[in-house]
Short mmCIF file of C-alpha atoms and ligand atoms in Angstrom, two decimals:
data_model
loop_
_atom_site.label_atom_id
_atom_site.label_comp_id
_atom_site.label_asym_id
_atom_site.label_seq_id
_atom_site.Cartn_x
_atom_site.Cartn_y
_atom_site.Cartn_z
CA MET A 1 94.36 120.11 111.81
CA THR A 2 94.42 120.24 115.71
CA ALA A 3 94.14 124.33 117.75
CA GLU A 4 97.76 123.86 118.55
CA GLU A 5 98.66 123.53 114.84
CA ARG A 6 96.20 125.93 113.80
CA ALA A 7 97.70 128.37 116.25
CA THR A 8 101.33 127.69 114.93
CA THR A 9 99.52 128.42 111.34
CA GLU A 10 97.93 130.91 111.12
CA GLY A 11 99.75 134.21 112.38
CA SER A 12 101.49 135.73 109.66
CA PRO A 13 104.86 135.25 110.85
CA ARG A 14 106.57 138.44 111.06
CA VAL A 15 110.30 137.85 110.06
CA GLU A 16 113.00 139.26 108.01
CA ALA A 17 114.12 137.82 104.50
CA ALA A 18 116.18 134.43 105.22
CA ALA A 19 116.28 133.34 101.95
CA PRO A 20 119.26 133.99 99.02
CA ALA A 21 117.91 136.52 96.95
CA GLU A 22 118.09 134.32 93.69
CA THR A 23 115.18 132.40 95.33
CA PHE A 24 113.27 135.06 96.88
CA ARG A 25 109.80 135.22 95.39
CA SER A 26 107.78 138.69 95.60
CA GLY A 27 104.57 140.01 94.08
CA PHE A 28 100.98 141.27 93.93
CA ALA A 29 98.00 138.82 94.62
CA ALA A 30 94.43 139.91 93.86
CA LEU A 31 91.93 138.52 95.67
CA VAL A 32 88.98 138.66 93.55
CA GLY A 33 85.66 136.90 93.17
CA ARG A 34 81.56 137.89 93.41
CA PRO A 35 80.69 139.66 96.43
CA ASN A 36 79.82 137.84 99.78
CA VAL A 37 82.30 134.34 98.69
CA GLY A 38 84.73 135.05 101.69
CA LYS A 39 87.62 137.27 100.06
CA SER A 40 87.87 139.64 103.41
CA THR A 41 87.76 136.99 105.31
CA LEU A 42 90.31 135.23 103.82
CA LEU A 43 92.68 138.17 103.17
CA ASN A 44 92.75 138.40 107.13
CA ALA A 45 93.07 135.07 107.41
CA LEU A 46 96.21 134.63 105.57
CA VAL A 47 98.30 137.97 106.77
CA GLY A 48 96.78 137.47 110.28
CA ALA A 49 95.40 140.45 111.31
CA LYS A 50 92.26 142.15 110.91
CA LEU A 51 92.51 144.47 108.23
CA SER A 52 88.77 144.73 105.93
CA ILE A 53 86.05 144.53 107.25
CA VAL A 54 83.52 141.28 107.43
CA THR A 55 79.65 141.29 107.52
CA PRO A 56 77.01 138.50 106.21
CA ARG A 57 76.02 141.47 103.34
CA PRO A 58 77.33 141.44 99.26
CA GLN A 59 79.14 144.40 98.74
CA THR A 60 80.84 145.23 102.38
CA THR A 61 84.03 146.08 100.81
CA ARG A 62 84.07 148.89 98.79
CA HIS A 63 87.78 150.00 98.28
CA ARG A 64 90.91 148.00 97.56
CA ILE A 65 93.14 147.31 100.44
CA LEU A 66 96.44 145.79 100.99
CA GLY A 67 97.77 143.09 103.01
CA LEU A 68 101.13 142.17 103.34
CA LEU A 69 102.53 138.50 104.35
CA HIS A 70 106.08 138.22 105.12
CA LEU A 71 107.49 134.87 105.14
CA PRO A 72 110.70 133.70 105.10
CA ASP A 73 111.22 132.89 101.26
CA ALA A 74 108.59 135.44 99.76
CA GLN A 75 106.61 138.48 100.55
CA VAL A 76 103.06 138.68 99.25
CA ALA A 77 101.11 141.89 98.70
CA PHE A 78 97.28 140.93 98.78
CA VAL A 79 95.03 143.18 97.40
CA ASP A 80 91.64 142.69 98.78
CA THR A 81 89.05 143.98 96.10
CA PRO A 82 84.52 144.91 96.07
CA GLY A 83 83.91 142.08 95.04
CA LEU A 84 82.66 142.11 90.57
CA HIS A 85 79.43 142.66 90.44
CA ARG A 86 76.36 143.52 88.07
CA GLY A 87 73.96 146.46 88.44
CA HIS A 88 76.29 148.96 87.23
CA ARG A 89 73.90 151.81 88.05
CA ARG A 90 75.00 154.23 90.75
CA LEU A 91 78.54 155.29 90.82
CA LEU A 92 79.69 153.57 94.02
CA ASN A 93 79.00 150.24 92.01
CA ARG A 94 80.90 151.67 89.24
CA ALA A 95 84.01 152.89 91.38
CA MET A 96 83.73 149.68 93.47
CA ASN A 97 84.21 147.46 90.06
CA ARG A 98 86.43 149.51 88.67
CA ALA A 99 88.39 149.25 91.92
CA ALA A 100 88.47 145.58 91.16
CA ALA A 101 89.17 145.33 87.35
CA SER A 102 92.47 147.33 87.96
CA ALA A 103 93.63 145.14 90.75
CA LEU A 104 93.03 142.51 88.38
CA ALA A 105 95.33 144.13 85.74
CA GLU A 106 98.25 144.64 88.05
CA ALA A 107 98.47 141.50 89.54
CA ASP A 108 101.00 138.47 89.38
CA VAL A 109 98.49 136.48 90.26
CA CYS A 110 94.78 136.21 90.64
CA VAL A 111 93.42 133.99 93.31
CA PHE A 112 89.86 133.62 92.35
CA VAL A 113 87.54 133.08 95.65
CA VAL A 114 84.16 131.04 95.13
CA GLU A 115 81.74 129.18 97.45
CA ALA A 116 82.28 125.28 97.40
CA LEU A 117 79.41 123.74 95.43
CA ARG A 118 78.37 127.04 93.91
CA TRP A 119 79.01 128.28 90.43
CA THR A 120 76.86 131.11 89.56
CA ASP A 121 76.66 133.62 86.87
CA GLU A 122 78.60 136.54 88.66
CA ASP A 123 81.19 133.85 89.27
CA GLN A 124 81.09 132.89 85.27
CA MET A 125 81.66 136.82 84.39
CA VAL A 126 84.53 137.06 86.68
CA LEU A 127 86.36 134.18 85.26
CA GLU A 128 85.62 135.97 81.72
CA ARG A 129 87.56 138.92 82.88
CA ILE A 130 90.41 137.41 84.69
CA ALA A 131 90.47 135.07 81.42
CA LYS A 132 90.91 138.32 79.50
CA ALA A 133 93.56 139.79 81.79
CA GLY A 134 95.76 136.72 80.78
CA ARG A 135 96.65 136.51 84.45
CA PRO A 136 98.03 133.25 86.03
CA ALA A 137 95.06 132.26 88.69
CA ILE A 138 94.60 129.98 91.29
CA LEU A 139 90.85 129.09 92.26
CA VAL A 140 89.95 128.83 95.48
CA VAL A 141 86.70 127.08 96.75
CA ASN A 142 86.17 128.37 99.97
CA LYS A 143 83.29 127.60 102.55
CA VAL A 144 84.31 124.01 102.34
CA ASP A 145 83.41 123.99 106.32
CA ARG A 146 79.85 123.67 105.20
CA VAL A 147 80.19 120.34 102.85
CA ARG A 148 78.94 117.51 104.00
CA PRO A 149 79.79 114.63 103.25
CA ARG A 150 83.34 116.24 102.37
CA GLU A 151 82.75 113.82 99.34
CA ARG A 152 80.49 116.26 97.45
CA LEU A 153 83.23 118.26 96.81
CA LEU A 154 84.69 115.89 94.30
CA PRO A 155 82.46 116.20 91.57
CA TYR A 156 82.78 119.95 91.94
CA LEU A 157 86.10 120.35 92.02
CA GLN A 158 86.57 118.09 88.82
CA GLU A 159 83.91 120.23 86.94
CA VAL A 160 85.04 123.64 88.06
CA ALA A 161 88.80 122.38 86.84
CA ALA A 162 87.14 121.99 82.97
CA ARG A 163 86.52 125.67 83.37
CA HIS A 164 89.73 127.22 83.40
CA GLU A 165 93.20 126.47 83.31
CA PHE A 166 93.49 127.26 86.90
CA ALA A 167 97.54 126.82 88.01
CA GLU A 168 96.00 125.39 91.13
CA ILE A 169 92.54 124.47 92.68
CA VAL A 170 92.77 124.85 96.29
CA PRO A 171 89.66 123.96 98.61
CA ILE A 172 89.69 125.96 102.05
CA SER A 173 87.47 127.78 104.65
CA ALA A 174 88.88 131.28 105.23
CA LEU A 175 86.82 131.33 108.41
CA LYS A 176 88.07 128.01 110.24
CA GLY A 177 91.63 128.32 108.82
CA ASP A 178 91.68 125.24 107.07
CA ASN A 179 94.56 124.52 103.98
CA LEU A 180 95.67 127.77 104.33
CA ASP A 181 99.54 126.68 104.59
CA ALA A 182 98.72 124.56 101.20
CA LEU A 183 96.85 128.36 99.82
CA ARG A 184 100.06 130.42 100.78
CA SER A 185 102.57 128.05 99.34
CA ALA A 186 100.80 127.73 96.05
CA ILE A 187 100.48 131.46 95.99
CA VAL A 188 104.22 131.66 96.23
CA ARG A 189 104.77 129.46 93.49
CA ALA A 190 102.72 131.37 91.05
CA LEU A 191 104.96 134.37 92.23
CA PRO A 192 108.28 136.16 90.43
CA VAL A 193 111.77 136.00 91.85
CA SER A 194 112.08 139.51 92.61
CA PRO A 195 113.12 140.83 95.81
CA ALA A 196 110.93 142.43 98.61
CA MET A 197 108.69 145.70 97.75
CA PHE A 198 107.48 146.51 101.86
CA GLY A 199 109.60 146.95 104.60
CA PRO A 200 109.50 143.65 106.94
CA GLU A 201 107.27 145.33 109.24
CA GLU A 202 104.72 146.59 107.11
CA LEU A 203 101.18 145.28 107.12
CA THR A 204 98.97 147.53 105.05
CA ASP A 205 98.80 150.73 102.71
CA ARG A 206 95.70 152.21 104.99
CA GLY A 207 96.70 154.66 107.61
CA LEU A 208 94.65 154.86 110.53
CA ALA A 209 91.57 156.95 109.96
CA PHE A 210 90.43 154.47 107.06
CA ARG A 211 90.76 151.40 109.47
CA ILE A 212 88.73 153.31 112.47
CA ALA A 213 86.35 154.28 109.62
CA GLU A 214 86.31 150.74 108.26
CA VAL A 215 85.34 148.86 111.87
CA ILE A 216 82.17 151.43 112.48
CA ARG A 217 81.09 150.83 109.29
CA GLU A 218 81.39 147.13 109.66
CA LYS A 219 79.74 147.66 113.41
CA LEU A 220 76.88 149.68 111.83
CA THR A 221 76.33 147.06 108.84
CA LEU A 222 75.99 144.41 111.79
CA GLU A 223 73.28 146.71 113.51
CA LEU A 224 71.43 147.61 110.67
CA ASN A 225 70.56 144.11 109.08
CA GLN A 226 68.85 144.93 105.91
CA GLU A 227 67.02 148.23 107.20
CA VAL A 228 69.39 150.73 105.31
CA PRO A 229 70.53 148.94 102.17
CA TYR A 230 73.65 150.31 101.29
CA GLY A 231 73.20 153.90 102.34
CA ILE A 232 75.90 155.03 104.73
CA ALA A 233 79.55 155.55 104.51
CA VAL A 234 81.45 156.82 107.55
CA GLU A 235 83.99 159.65 107.64
CA ILE A 236 86.41 160.49 109.72
CA ASP A 237 86.69 164.16 110.74
CA SER A 238 89.33 164.51 113.26
CA MET A 239 91.67 162.19 114.77
CA THR A 240 93.32 164.61 118.47
CA GLU A 241 95.75 163.47 120.52
CA ARG A 242 94.20 164.03 124.28
CA GLU A 243 96.13 164.85 127.60
CA ASP A 244 95.18 161.55 129.06
CA GLY A 245 96.75 159.72 126.04
CA GLN A 246 93.24 158.93 124.52
CA LEU A 247 92.87 159.44 121.21
CA GLU A 248 90.00 161.40 120.07
CA VAL A 249 88.07 160.71 117.10
CA HIS A 250 85.11 162.36 115.69
CA ALA A 251 83.45 160.47 112.50
CA ILE A 252 80.55 161.17 110.61
CA ILE A 253 78.39 158.62 109.46
CA TRP A 254 76.91 159.86 106.17
CA VAL A 255 73.11 158.36 105.48
CA ASP A 256 71.68 159.28 101.70
CA ARG A 257 68.17 160.32 103.18
CA GLU A 258 66.40 162.38 105.95
CA GLY A 259 64.11 159.34 106.84
CA GLN A 260 67.41 156.58 107.62
CA LYS A 261 68.83 159.21 110.21
CA PRO A 262 66.24 157.66 113.27
CA ILE A 263 66.87 154.40 111.97
CA VAL A 264 70.76 154.85 112.81
CA ILE A 265 70.50 156.82 115.90
CA GLY A 266 67.65 154.22 117.19
CA PRO A 267 64.94 154.91 119.76
CA SER A 268 66.70 157.39 122.65
CA GLY A 269 69.99 157.33 120.78
CA GLU A 270 70.52 152.96 121.83
CA ARG A 271 71.20 151.75 118.29
CA LEU A 272 74.06 154.70 117.98
CA LYS A 273 75.52 153.57 121.38
CA ARG A 274 75.57 150.20 120.92
CA VAL A 275 77.45 150.69 117.39
CA GLY A 276 80.06 153.25 119.03
CA ARG A 277 80.58 150.76 121.93
CA ALA A 278 81.25 147.82 120.01
CA ALA A 279 83.14 149.71 117.42
CA ARG A 280 85.68 151.40 120.32
CA LEU A 281 86.38 147.95 122.38
CA GLU A 282 87.39 146.77 118.92
CA LEU A 283 89.53 149.26 117.91
CA ASN A 284 91.22 149.50 121.25
CA THR A 285 92.13 145.87 120.46
CA LEU A 286 93.07 146.17 117.27
CA LEU A 287 95.17 149.47 118.26
CA GLY A 288 96.62 148.86 121.41
CA ARG A 289 94.94 151.88 122.71
CA ARG A 290 92.49 153.32 124.38
CA LEU A 291 89.84 155.59 121.95
CA HIS A 292 87.46 157.89 122.61
CA LEU A 293 85.10 157.94 119.81
CA ASP A 294 81.89 160.34 118.83
CA LEU A 295 79.62 159.58 116.35
CA TRP A 296 77.53 162.27 114.37
CA VAL A 297 74.71 161.13 111.89
CA LYS A 298 74.81 163.75 108.90
CA VAL A 299 72.72 163.24 105.23
CA ARG A 300 73.77 163.99 102.44
CA GLU A 301 71.30 162.87 99.83
CA ASN A 302 72.02 160.56 97.04
CA TRP A 303 75.91 160.26 98.03
CA ALA A 304 76.35 157.15 96.25
CA ASP A 305 75.96 159.16 93.04
CA ASP A 306 77.47 162.05 93.82
CA VAL A 307 81.26 162.23 92.12
CA ARG A 308 82.34 164.89 95.23
CA ALA A 309 81.34 162.72 97.86
CA LEU A 310 82.65 159.60 96.60
CA ARG A 311 86.11 161.69 95.95
CA GLN A 312 86.15 162.96 99.73
CA LEU A 313 85.15 159.43 101.08
CA GLY A 314 87.91 158.17 98.80
CA LEU A 315 85.80 156.07 96.42
CA GLU A 316 86.52 157.31 93.14
P1 GDP B 401 83.68 138.83 100.70
O1 GDP B 401 82.51 139.88 100.36
O2 GDP B 401 83.90 138.47 99.54
O3 GDP B 401 85.00 139.92 101.30
O4 GDP B 401 83.06 137.93 101.92
P2 GDP B 401 83.36 138.01 103.30
O5 GDP B 401 84.83 137.80 104.00
O6 GDP B 401 82.73 139.45 103.51
O7 GDP B 401 82.61 136.81 103.53
C1 GDP B 401 80.99 136.93 103.83
C2 GDP B 401 80.48 136.14 104.94
O8 GDP B 401 80.78 134.84 104.61
C3 GDP B 401 80.47 136.59 105.97
O9 GDP B 401 79.58 136.19 106.88
C4 GDP B 401 81.96 135.52 106.46
O10 GDP B 401 81.99 135.35 107.97
C5 GDP B 401 81.58 134.21 105.55
N1 GDP B 401 82.54 133.47 105.33
C6 GDP B 401 83.48 133.80 104.44
N2 GDP B 401 84.48 132.67 104.68
C7 GDP B 401 83.55 131.56 105.51
C8 GDP B 401 83.72 130.15 105.12
O11 GDP B 401 85.54 129.39 104.98
N3 GDP B 401 83.02 129.33 106.03
C9 GDP B 401 81.86 129.71 105.98
N4 GDP B 401 80.73 128.90 106.68
N5 GDP B 401 81.65 131.31 106.16
C10 GDP B 401 82.57 132.16 105.73
MG1 MG B 402 85.29 141.70 101.07
#
């Protein structure tokens, strides 16, 4: 695919429904798979907007996130989910698995994402959940850009085809945008004939505060590497319109132990400043407006196991 072709196929064409009612399709497509296979990258690429945050770390996505794709003949409501994973010790992990499971149960089609040339126990566990839910499933073999030479893919595709009656198997690269048109068509074919469920301008069900908190969490996660594993959460404390037209946002970064506070803040506050700057720059473009961002780090012991804390963070 040339860069020019990609440019015309990547963005979500936001057009009014043009197809006659008897052929228009719409429904829910759940993106499921173990952590880190590229579900959120794929959601963003399919709808042509950054809705879900992406980091190299597993368990980055904690919530269900709805992203809408408007096509002339169809409307697809994608549901990005936290990866189904093992290790259900903490309340947070159980809440994440529950979010993924309920998206699966309500989907018209499951888009099951795996990594090219790999099939782990967790992939197998996800497949069993899909089979149990009894929904049609499209197998997406992602990260094919890493397969060299490409012929190595063929035996893998044959092997995975034998594992389940998939409606279709589509190799893609979510990162490079390869073969996404084929995937969009496969998903649309799997949806029921039905009128659109959402307005033509709608992009996501998530509000401004959520999107801001998520971008901050993404920048923090990227900045922290392995240092504070999974121990952070971001809450928007207030948002105010300023007279100069900027949006003033106060956000709290929750850590779950006192000792993590200095790590997040960094020597003379440098790290927190870098996080704030990176988040602000991205949000300025994402939201098309200037932001004033204030970040505070606070301790809440074991928030990932605290029912009230999870509820407050919308993670229940
Ligand atoms: P999720 O946990 O399934 O939502 O995965 P993410 O979308 O957060 O991606 C996890 C990591 O895989 C990130 O570092 C992505 O940049 C990377 N990734 C996603 N899709 C691709 C792809 O098609 N090719 C390559 N090489 N990396 C990818
Ligand atoms: Mg994700």
